[in-house]
Short mmCIF file of C-alpha atoms in Angstrom, two decimals:
data_model
loop_
_atom_site.label_atom_id
_atom_site.label_comp_id
_atom_site.label_asym_id
_atom_site.label_seq_id
_atom_site.Cartn_x
_atom_site.Cartn_y
_atom_site.Cartn_z
CA MET A 36 -7.47 6.87 0.11
CA ASP A 37 -8.89 3.29 1.19
CA LEU A 38 -12.69 3.07 2.39
CA LEU A 39 -13.50 1.12 5.80
CA GLU A 40 -14.72 -2.29 5.32
CA TYR A 41 -18.56 -1.64 6.35
CA GLN A 42 -18.27 1.09 3.69
CA VAL A 43 -16.89 -1.45 1.13
CA LYS A 44 -19.65 -3.77 1.51
CA GLU A 45 -22.35 -1.34 1.34
CA TRP A 46 -21.00 -0.79 -2.35
CA PHE A 47 -20.79 -4.13 -2.80
CA ALA A 48 -24.65 -5.29 -1.86
CA GLU A 49 -25.82 -2.21 -4.13
CA ILE A 50 -24.13 -3.60 -7.15
CA GLY A 51 -24.88 -7.29 -6.39
CA ILE A 52 -21.72 -8.79 -5.06
CA PRO A 53 -22.64 -11.33 -2.58
CA VAL A 54 -22.41 -10.14 1.17
CA LEU A 55 -23.05 -11.73 4.51
CA PRO A 56 -25.79 -9.97 6.63
CA SER A 57 -24.15 -7.08 8.57
CA GLN A 58 -24.76 -4.36 10.87
CA ARG A 59 -22.62 -0.90 11.65
CA ILE A 60 -22.04 -0.87 15.49
CA ASP A 61 -21.25 2.55 16.83
CA HIS A 62 -21.27 1.96 20.46
CA PRO A 63 -20.99 -1.60 22.47
CA THR A 64 -24.53 -1.19 23.42
CA ASP A 65 -25.70 -1.28 19.89
CA LEU A 66 -25.29 -5.03 20.28
CA LYS A 67 -28.36 -4.93 22.39
CA ARG A 68 -30.48 -4.19 19.31
CA LEU A 69 -28.41 -6.69 16.81
CA LYS A 70 -30.84 -7.71 14.18
CA ILE A 71 -28.34 -10.69 12.59
CA HIS A 72 -28.11 -14.19 14.28
CA TYR A 73 -25.13 -15.55 16.27
CA PRO A 74 -22.54 -16.55 15.97
CA VAL A 75 -21.31 -13.12 15.18
CA VAL A 76 -18.18 -11.88 14.07
CA LEU A 77 -17.04 -8.43 15.39
CA LYS A 78 -14.25 -6.57 13.22
CA SER A 79 -12.47 -3.38 13.76
CA GLN A 80 -12.96 -0.90 11.17
CA VAL A 81 -9.39 0.78 10.76
CA HIS A 82 -7.37 1.07 7.78
CA ALA A 83 -4.72 -1.21 9.02
CA GLY A 84 -4.22 -4.72 7.91
CA GLU A 85 -3.61 -7.96 9.90
CA ARG A 86 -6.46 -7.11 12.22
CA ALA A 87 -7.13 -10.75 13.23
CA LYS A 88 -3.44 -10.94 14.34
CA ALA A 89 -3.78 -7.62 16.46
CA GLY A 90 -7.04 -8.79 18.36
CA GLY A 91 -9.43 -6.87 15.90
CA VAL A 92 -11.65 -9.50 15.09
CA ARG A 93 -13.46 -11.60 17.07
CA VAL A 94 -16.31 -14.35 16.83
CA VAL A 95 -18.89 -14.01 19.60
CA GLU A 96 -21.62 -16.23 20.55
CA THR A 97 -24.10 -14.56 22.84
CA THR A 98 -25.06 -10.69 23.53
CA ILE A 99 -22.97 -10.50 26.81
CA ASP A 100 -19.79 -11.81 25.14
CA ALA A 101 -20.43 -9.36 22.16
CA ILE A 102 -20.68 -6.35 24.27
CA ALA A 103 -17.54 -7.20 26.41
CA ALA A 104 -15.50 -8.22 23.20
CA ALA A 105 -16.69 -4.80 21.56
CA GLN A 106 -15.66 -2.92 24.44
CA THR A 107 -12.00 -4.37 24.20
CA ILE A 108 -12.00 -3.74 20.38
CA PHE A 109 -12.97 -0.11 20.83
CA ASN A 110 -10.26 0.48 22.81
CA LEU A 111 -7.72 -1.32 20.91
CA PRO A 112 -5.21 0.48 18.76
CA ILE A 113 -4.01 -1.44 15.62
CA TRP A 114 -1.20 0.71 14.08
CA GLY A 115 -1.99 3.61 15.88
CA GLU A 116 -5.59 3.91 14.94
CA LEU A 117 -8.71 3.36 16.96
CA PRO A 118 -11.70 2.27 15.59
CA ASP A 119 -14.88 4.52 15.36
CA VAL A 120 -17.13 1.75 14.14
CA LEU A 121 -17.22 -2.07 14.41
CA LEU A 122 -18.81 -4.29 11.97
CA ALA A 123 -21.10 -7.12 13.12
CA GLU A 124 -21.27 -9.85 10.41
CA SER A 125 -22.81 -13.36 10.36
CA LYS A 126 -20.07 -16.07 10.65
CA TYR A 127 -19.42 -18.03 7.38
CA ASP A 128 -17.66 -21.34 6.91
CA GLY A 129 -16.09 -21.13 3.62
CA GLN A 130 -14.07 -24.18 2.18
CA GLU A 131 -12.18 -22.25 -0.50
CA GLU A 132 -10.82 -18.86 -0.52
CA PHE A 133 -10.01 -17.06 -3.36
CA TYR A 134 -8.40 -13.39 -4.20
CA LEU A 135 -9.92 -11.09 -6.94
CA ALA A 136 -9.06 -7.51 -7.89
CA VAL A 137 -9.44 -5.18 -10.75
CA VAL A 138 -6.92 -2.54 -10.29
CA LEU A 139 -6.06 0.34 -12.60
CA ASP A 140 -2.34 -0.10 -13.79
CA THR A 141 -0.95 3.26 -14.04
CA ALA A 142 1.98 2.14 -16.00
CA VAL A 143 -0.26 1.54 -19.07
CA CYS A 144 -3.53 3.43 -17.97
CA ARG A 145 -5.89 0.05 -18.42
CA PRO A 146 -7.86 -1.98 -15.98
CA VAL A 147 -6.47 -5.39 -15.20
CA PHE A 148 -8.02 -8.28 -13.53
CA LEU A 149 -6.00 -10.21 -11.05
CA GLY A 150 -6.91 -13.71 -9.49
CA CYS A 151 -5.39 -16.10 -7.07
CA LYS A 152 -6.80 -19.67 -5.59
CA GLU A 153 -5.12 -18.68 -2.24
CA ALA A 154 -6.41 -15.63 -0.42
CA ASP A 155 -3.52 -14.99 1.85
CA VAL A 156 -1.31 -14.18 -0.99
CA ASP A 157 1.99 -12.38 -0.75
CA TRP A 158 2.16 -9.69 -3.52
CA GLU A 159 5.72 -9.41 -3.35
CA SER A 160 6.26 -13.34 -4.23
CA ALA A 161 3.00 -14.03 -5.69
CA GLY A 162 4.65 -15.25 -8.98
CA GLU A 163 2.67 -17.56 -11.07
CA ARG A 164 0.14 -18.19 -8.49
CA MET A 165 -1.28 -14.75 -9.37
CA GLN A 166 -3.37 -14.95 -12.82
CA HIS A 167 -4.09 -11.24 -14.54
CA ILE A 168 -5.95 -10.24 -17.45
CA VAL A 169 -5.30 -6.80 -19.24
CA VAL A 170 -8.76 -5.08 -20.17
CA GLU A 171 -7.06 -3.93 -23.25
CA GLN A 172 -9.94 -2.67 -25.13
CA GLU A 173 -13.72 -2.29 -24.46
CA PHE A 174 -15.11 -4.26 -21.63
CA SER A 175 -17.09 -7.62 -22.22
CA PRO A 176 -17.87 -10.62 -19.93
CA PHE A 177 -15.32 -12.45 -21.96
CA TYR A 178 -12.25 -10.62 -19.74
CA ALA A 179 -14.09 -12.23 -16.83
CA ARG A 180 -14.45 -15.47 -17.94
CA GLN A 181 -10.87 -15.48 -19.55
CA LEU A 182 -9.38 -14.65 -15.72
CA ALA A 183 -11.67 -17.35 -14.27
CA LEU A 184 -10.40 -20.14 -16.75
CA LYS A 185 -6.70 -18.81 -16.02
CA MET A 186 -7.46 -19.66 -12.49
CA GLY A 187 -8.49 -23.08 -13.45
CA LEU A 188 -12.12 -23.14 -12.43
CA GLN A 189 -14.70 -24.81 -14.26
CA GLY A 190 -18.51 -25.06 -14.54
CA GLN A 191 -20.79 -23.31 -12.08
CA LEU A 192 -17.84 -22.10 -10.00
CA MET A 193 -16.38 -20.54 -12.99
CA GLN A 194 -19.92 -18.85 -14.03
CA SER A 195 -20.24 -17.68 -10.29
CA VAL A 196 -16.65 -16.06 -10.10
CA SER A 197 -17.09 -14.32 -13.46
CA SER A 198 -20.32 -13.10 -12.32
CA VAL A 199 -18.51 -11.43 -9.20
CA LEU A 200 -15.66 -9.93 -11.89
CA GLU A 201 -18.34 -8.38 -13.68
CA LYS A 202 -19.64 -6.60 -11.29
CA MET A 203 -16.27 -5.84 -9.54
CA TYR A 204 -15.50 -4.18 -12.81
CA GLN A 205 -18.86 -2.41 -12.93
CA LEU A 206 -18.53 -0.60 -9.45
CA PHE A 207 -14.57 0.19 -10.64
CA VAL A 208 -15.80 2.02 -13.78
CA GLN A 209 -19.00 3.60 -12.00
CA LYS A 210 -16.97 5.13 -9.25
CA ASP A 211 -13.55 5.69 -11.03
CA LEU A 212 -11.62 3.66 -8.68
CA ASP A 213 -7.99 2.74 -8.42
CA LEU A 214 -8.71 -0.78 -6.90
CA VAL A 215 -11.56 -2.88 -5.85
CA GLU A 216 -10.33 -5.91 -3.67
CA ILE A 217 -12.09 -9.06 -2.63
CA ASN A 218 -9.82 -10.95 -0.13
CA PRO A 219 -11.17 -13.31 0.48
CA LEU A 220 -13.97 -14.79 -1.90
CA ALA A 221 -15.28 -17.59 0.18
CA ILE A 222 -16.65 -20.92 -1.74
CA SER A 223 -19.03 -22.97 0.09
CA ASN A 224 -19.50 -26.76 -0.14
CA SER A 225 -22.66 -25.93 -2.43
CA GLY A 226 -20.24 -23.85 -4.80
CA GLN A 227 -22.01 -20.68 -3.08
CA VAL A 228 -19.57 -17.44 -3.44
CA MET A 229 -19.36 -14.83 -0.74
CA ALA A 230 -17.18 -11.75 -0.39
CA LEU A 231 -15.94 -11.89 3.30
CA ASN A 232 -13.59 -8.95 3.22
CA GLY A 233 -13.00 -6.04 0.39
CA LYS A 234 -10.88 -3.06 -0.35
CA VAL A 235 -11.52 -0.23 -2.37
CA SER A 236 -8.90 2.69 -3.27
CA ILE A 237 -10.24 5.70 -4.38
CA ASN A 238 -8.77 8.03 -7.19
CA GLU A 239 -8.19 11.28 -5.68
CA ARG A 240 -8.39 12.74 -9.06
CA ALA A 241 -11.71 11.58 -9.93
CA LEU A 242 -13.44 13.30 -6.96
CA GLY A 243 -14.78 16.31 -8.88
CA ARG A 244 -17.00 13.81 -10.91
CA HIS A 245 -18.19 12.35 -7.53
CA PRO A 246 -19.73 14.61 -5.04
CA LYS A 247 -21.14 12.00 -2.37
CA ILE A 248 -17.49 9.90 -2.89
CA ALA A 249 -16.06 13.68 -2.07
CA GLU A 250 -18.02 13.95 1.10
CA ILE A 251 -17.06 10.52 2.39
CA VAL A 252 -13.33 11.51 1.75
CA ALA A 253 -13.93 14.71 3.38
CA LYS A 254 -15.32 12.92 6.52
CA MET A 255 -12.69 10.53 6.81
CA THR A 256 -9.92 12.92 6.30
CA SER A 257 -11.27 15.67 8.90
CA ARG A 258 -11.57 12.71 11.50
CA HIS A 259 -8.26 11.47 11.05
CA SER A 260 -6.29 14.63 9.91
CA SER A 261 -4.21 14.79 13.58
CA SER A 262 -3.00 11.49 12.78
CA GLN A 263 -0.16 10.69 11.01
CA ILE A 264 -0.44 7.01 11.30
CA ASN A 265 -3.87 7.00 9.79
CA GLY A 266 -2.53 8.87 6.81
CA HIS A 267 0.32 6.31 6.38
CA LEU A 268 -2.11 3.13 6.65
CA SER A 269 -4.59 4.69 4.27
CA ASN A 270 -2.42 5.47 1.17
CA TRP A 271 1.04 3.38 1.36
CA ASP A 272 1.46 5.38 -1.86
CA GLY A 273 2.87 8.19 -0.15
CA LEU A 274 3.94 9.25 3.26
CA ASP A 275 5.10 12.62 4.45
CA MET A 276 6.61 12.53 7.81
CA HIS A 277 9.74 14.43 9.21
CA GLY A 278 12.03 12.10 9.60
CA LYS A 279 15.77 11.35 8.45
CA ILE A 280 15.39 8.38 6.39
CA GLY A 281 13.40 8.64 3.19
CA ILE A 282 12.38 5.31 1.85
CA LEU A 283 11.81 4.26 -1.80
CA GLY A 284 10.22 1.03 -1.96
CA ASN A 285 8.33 -1.05 -4.92
CA GLY A 286 5.45 -2.39 -3.18
CA THR A 287 3.08 -2.15 0.08
CA GLY A 288 4.85 -5.20 1.60
CA SER A 289 8.26 -3.94 1.24
CA MET A 290 6.98 -0.23 2.31
CA MET A 291 5.67 -1.89 5.77
CA ALA A 292 8.54 -3.94 6.31
CA THR A 293 11.13 -1.09 5.84
CA PHE A 294 9.16 1.57 7.80
CA ASP A 295 8.74 -0.97 10.67
CA LEU A 296 12.64 -2.04 10.64
CA VAL A 297 13.59 1.59 10.70
CA VAL A 298 11.40 2.57 13.42
CA GLY A 299 12.46 -0.54 15.43
CA ALA A 300 16.24 0.18 14.96
CA GLY A 301 15.57 3.75 16.50
CA GLY A 302 15.66 5.48 13.26
CA LYS A 303 12.79 8.25 12.07
CA PRO A 304 11.31 7.81 8.96
CA GLY A 305 10.56 10.65 6.56
CA ILE A 306 9.17 10.81 3.08
CA CYS A 307 8.09 7.30 2.24
CA LEU A 308 7.12 6.64 -1.40
CA ASN A 309 5.89 3.33 -3.31
CA LEU A 310 7.34 3.55 -6.84
CA ARG A 311 5.03 0.62 -7.91
CA HIS A 312 2.27 3.09 -8.96
CA ALA A 313 2.25 6.71 -10.43
CA PHE A 314 2.29 9.71 -8.18
CA LEU A 315 -0.70 11.92 -7.74
CA THR A 316 0.77 14.56 -9.81
CA ASP A 317 1.33 12.33 -12.73
CA THR A 318 -1.02 12.95 -15.65
CA LEU A 319 0.64 10.63 -18.11
CA PRO A 320 1.69 7.09 -18.19
CA THR A 321 5.15 6.73 -16.48
CA THR A 322 7.90 4.20 -16.14
CA PHE A 323 9.29 2.83 -13.03
CA CYS A 324 12.63 4.44 -13.68
CA ASP A 325 10.43 7.82 -14.18
CA ARG A 326 9.04 7.30 -10.73
CA LEU A 327 12.42 6.39 -9.39
CA THR A 328 14.13 9.57 -10.85
CA LYS A 329 11.27 11.79 -9.52
CA GLY A 330 11.26 9.88 -6.11
CA LEU A 331 14.82 10.38 -5.60
CA SER A 332 14.52 14.22 -6.61
CA ILE A 333 11.80 14.72 -4.16
CA LEU A 334 13.69 13.14 -1.37
CA ALA A 335 16.71 15.30 -2.13
CA ALA A 336 14.77 18.14 -2.23
CA ASP A 337 13.76 17.73 1.45
CA LYS A 338 16.17 19.30 3.77
CA SER A 339 15.09 17.00 6.92
CA THR A 340 16.37 13.79 4.52
CA GLN A 341 19.94 12.55 5.36
CA VAL A 342 19.41 9.38 4.19
CA ILE A 343 17.78 7.84 1.28
CA LEU A 344 17.11 4.18 1.96
CA ILE A 345 16.17 2.25 -1.54
CA ASN A 346 14.67 -1.42 -1.08
CA LEU A 347 13.61 -2.98 -4.23
CA LEU A 348 12.10 -6.38 -4.03
CA GLY A 349 10.97 -9.01 -6.67
CA SER A 350 10.55 -8.16 -10.29
CA ILE A 351 10.29 -4.86 -12.08
CA PRO A 352 10.03 -3.59 -15.78
CA GLN A 353 13.55 -1.60 -16.75
CA ALA A 354 15.77 -3.46 -13.95
CA GLU A 355 19.20 -2.80 -15.86
CA GLU A 356 18.12 0.76 -16.29
CA VAL A 357 17.52 1.07 -12.35
CA ALA A 358 21.77 1.26 -11.72
CA LYS A 359 21.86 3.91 -14.35
CA VAL A 360 19.05 6.19 -12.76
CA ILE A 361 20.76 5.67 -9.20
CA ALA A 362 23.97 6.49 -10.25
CA LYS A 363 23.23 9.63 -12.48
CA PHE A 364 21.51 10.84 -8.68
CA VAL A 365 24.55 9.90 -7.13
CA GLN A 366 27.14 11.77 -9.22
CA HIS A 367 24.69 14.60 -9.64
CA GLU A 368 24.65 15.08 -5.95
CA THR A 369 28.03 14.46 -5.24
CA SER A 370 29.41 16.98 -7.88
CA GLU A 371 26.99 19.45 -6.18
CA LEU A 372 28.47 19.20 -2.88
CA THR A 373 31.95 19.03 -3.98
CA SER A 374 31.39 22.59 -5.71
CA GLN A 375 29.30 24.14 -3.30
CA VAL A 376 27.61 27.41 -4.48
CA VAL A 377 29.37 30.49 -4.18
CA THR A 378 27.41 33.48 -3.32
CA THR A 379 28.05 37.33 -2.48
CA ASN A 380 26.55 38.98 0.70
CA SER A 381 25.04 42.21 1.08
CA ASN A 382 29.00 43.55 2.29
CA GLY A 383 30.43 42.32 -1.07
CA ASN A 384 32.09 39.23 0.64
CA LYS A 385 31.71 35.72 -1.19
CA SER A 386 30.88 32.92 0.99
CA ARG A 387 30.02 29.28 0.37
CA GLN A 388 26.69 28.27 0.36
CA GLN A 389 26.33 24.47 2.35
CA TYR A 390 24.69 22.21 -0.12
CA HIS A 391 22.21 19.30 1.32
CA THR A 392 23.22 16.30 -0.32
CA PRO A 393 21.65 12.80 1.47
CA HIS A 394 23.59 9.48 1.80
CA VAL A 395 21.97 6.58 -0.41
CA VAL A 396 21.66 2.98 1.32
CA VAL A 397 20.45 0.52 -1.49
CA ARG A 398 19.36 -2.86 -1.10
CA LEU A 399 18.22 -5.08 -4.01
CA ALA A 400 16.61 -8.35 -3.91
CA GLY A 401 16.12 -10.48 -6.92
CA SER A 402 17.83 -12.16 -9.78
CA GLU A 403 16.78 -9.50 -12.25
CA PHE A 404 18.60 -6.70 -10.29
CA ASN A 405 22.08 -8.67 -10.85
CA MET A 406 23.03 -6.44 -13.66
CA ALA A 407 22.04 -3.13 -11.61
CA LYS A 408 23.91 -4.49 -8.65
CA ASP A 409 27.19 -5.02 -10.73
CA GLY A 410 26.69 -1.21 -12.19
CA LEU A 411 26.29 0.15 -8.62
CA ALA A 412 29.36 -1.82 -7.19
CA THR A 413 31.54 -0.04 -9.45
CA LEU A 414 29.96 3.13 -8.41
CA LYS A 415 30.21 2.69 -4.88
CA THR A 416 34.13 2.35 -5.22
CA GLN A 417 34.05 5.92 -6.47
CA SER A 418 31.66 7.45 -3.69
CA ASN A 419 31.28 7.68 -0.27
CA ALA A 420 27.59 8.78 -0.56
CA LEU A 421 26.55 5.52 -1.91
CA VAL A 422 26.40 2.12 0.32
CA MET A 423 25.17 -1.34 -1.44
CA VAL A 424 23.98 -4.26 1.33
CA GLU A 425 22.52 -7.27 0.80
CA ASN A 426 20.94 -7.86 3.56
CA LEU A 427 17.75 -5.57 4.63
CA ASP A 428 18.34 -5.38 8.10
CA GLU A 429 22.03 -4.33 7.61
CA ALA A 430 20.33 -1.65 5.20
CA VAL A 431 18.39 -0.40 7.89
CA ALA A 432 21.42 -0.62 10.28
CA GLU A 433 23.61 1.44 7.89
CA ALA A 434 20.75 4.14 7.10
CA VAL A 435 20.30 4.74 10.95
CA ARG A 436 24.03 4.77 11.40
CA PHE A 437 24.10 7.81 8.76
CA THR A 438 21.64 9.88 10.81
CA LYS A 439 23.58 9.50 14.35
CA PRO A 440 25.16 12.85 15.39
CA VAL A 441 29.00 13.12 14.72
CA ALA A 442 30.18 12.76 17.99
CA ALA A 443 28.13 9.65 18.68
CA LYS A 444 30.02 8.06 15.88
CA LYS A 445 33.22 9.05 17.02
CA ARG A 446 32.68 7.61 20.82
CA SER A 447 31.49 4.17 19.15
CA ALA A 448 34.59 4.09 17.10
CA THR A 449 36.92 4.65 19.84
CA ARG A 450 35.14 1.77 21.86
#
């Protein structure tokens, strides 16, 4: 679960990460008692990204404008979520913006520093722009300075960024977190650094050691328990809906894009799993193929899942093993379907039990998947349960087509 920005900023201030003067706004009239100077930035406190594009971030110059903007934002749903709170924050003019993060790499069970001299970075295509340092042993400030140097920073700016990274790591360890992110870290003309936005992902397995964090999580969960959209936005590692199309992806961006395209094409997404991270039930290090195998099993076990849509993008470890995992799954499911379990009822008569097997639509994008594509292309000619598609839009269209009633398919075929 991710905290809201105003909660993250409170933690940042406590640990010593520089943040702007701000004030929590529970109602538009609270702006009459604003304690910070204009101009002010009003921010919708929701879990969704892209708030600014959706109209959830406004710069205001006067109290009257602020109240009017707050009324609009409080009534503006972003990805189906209405804010209960706004954050009013001083406006800051930065000359440069960086991306910084401390994240738990669940594959190796070690913290990793991430840094990029571009704040608006696309995780799926960051490539060489995103620098990283694995904290392999007991932490020392050397790790923070090493990342700053890899980012190309020098002098006082290197020291300032390193100091922020050290405090991010302290917060990460003290609270047993999965992620501490600053995006962006703004740099002024004088070299002053300022965390303009932040994200914290709580490790739900560690809540037993942190009663205060458990209380925060309980309040947030109870507040939004009736909204599947909020759950979907706050945890892109897993989403349990009741649609017919299960989705497996390897990143937040690809997951969101696939989910949106399925909805836009008239399909109903079901269970969605992000294979980039370990599942909550995993207690030991896992490989990507381990998570792919488990994800396929989870979707196949859900009777509402008619189609499994696999969208893998970019680079992953063990890319050559991906085809073997998918092939093994398809072959097993097909053999189960053809054999169909024979059962004996109470009258002694034998009957065949219908076995549930979903179609599998696969879209692999990236040169590292070429071997996997070749392997699956051979299997595709042997099984009608597998469809290989290069384009994501076409993959989504195929997945939605499989969920249509048979009668509708026949009508469309005769036209």
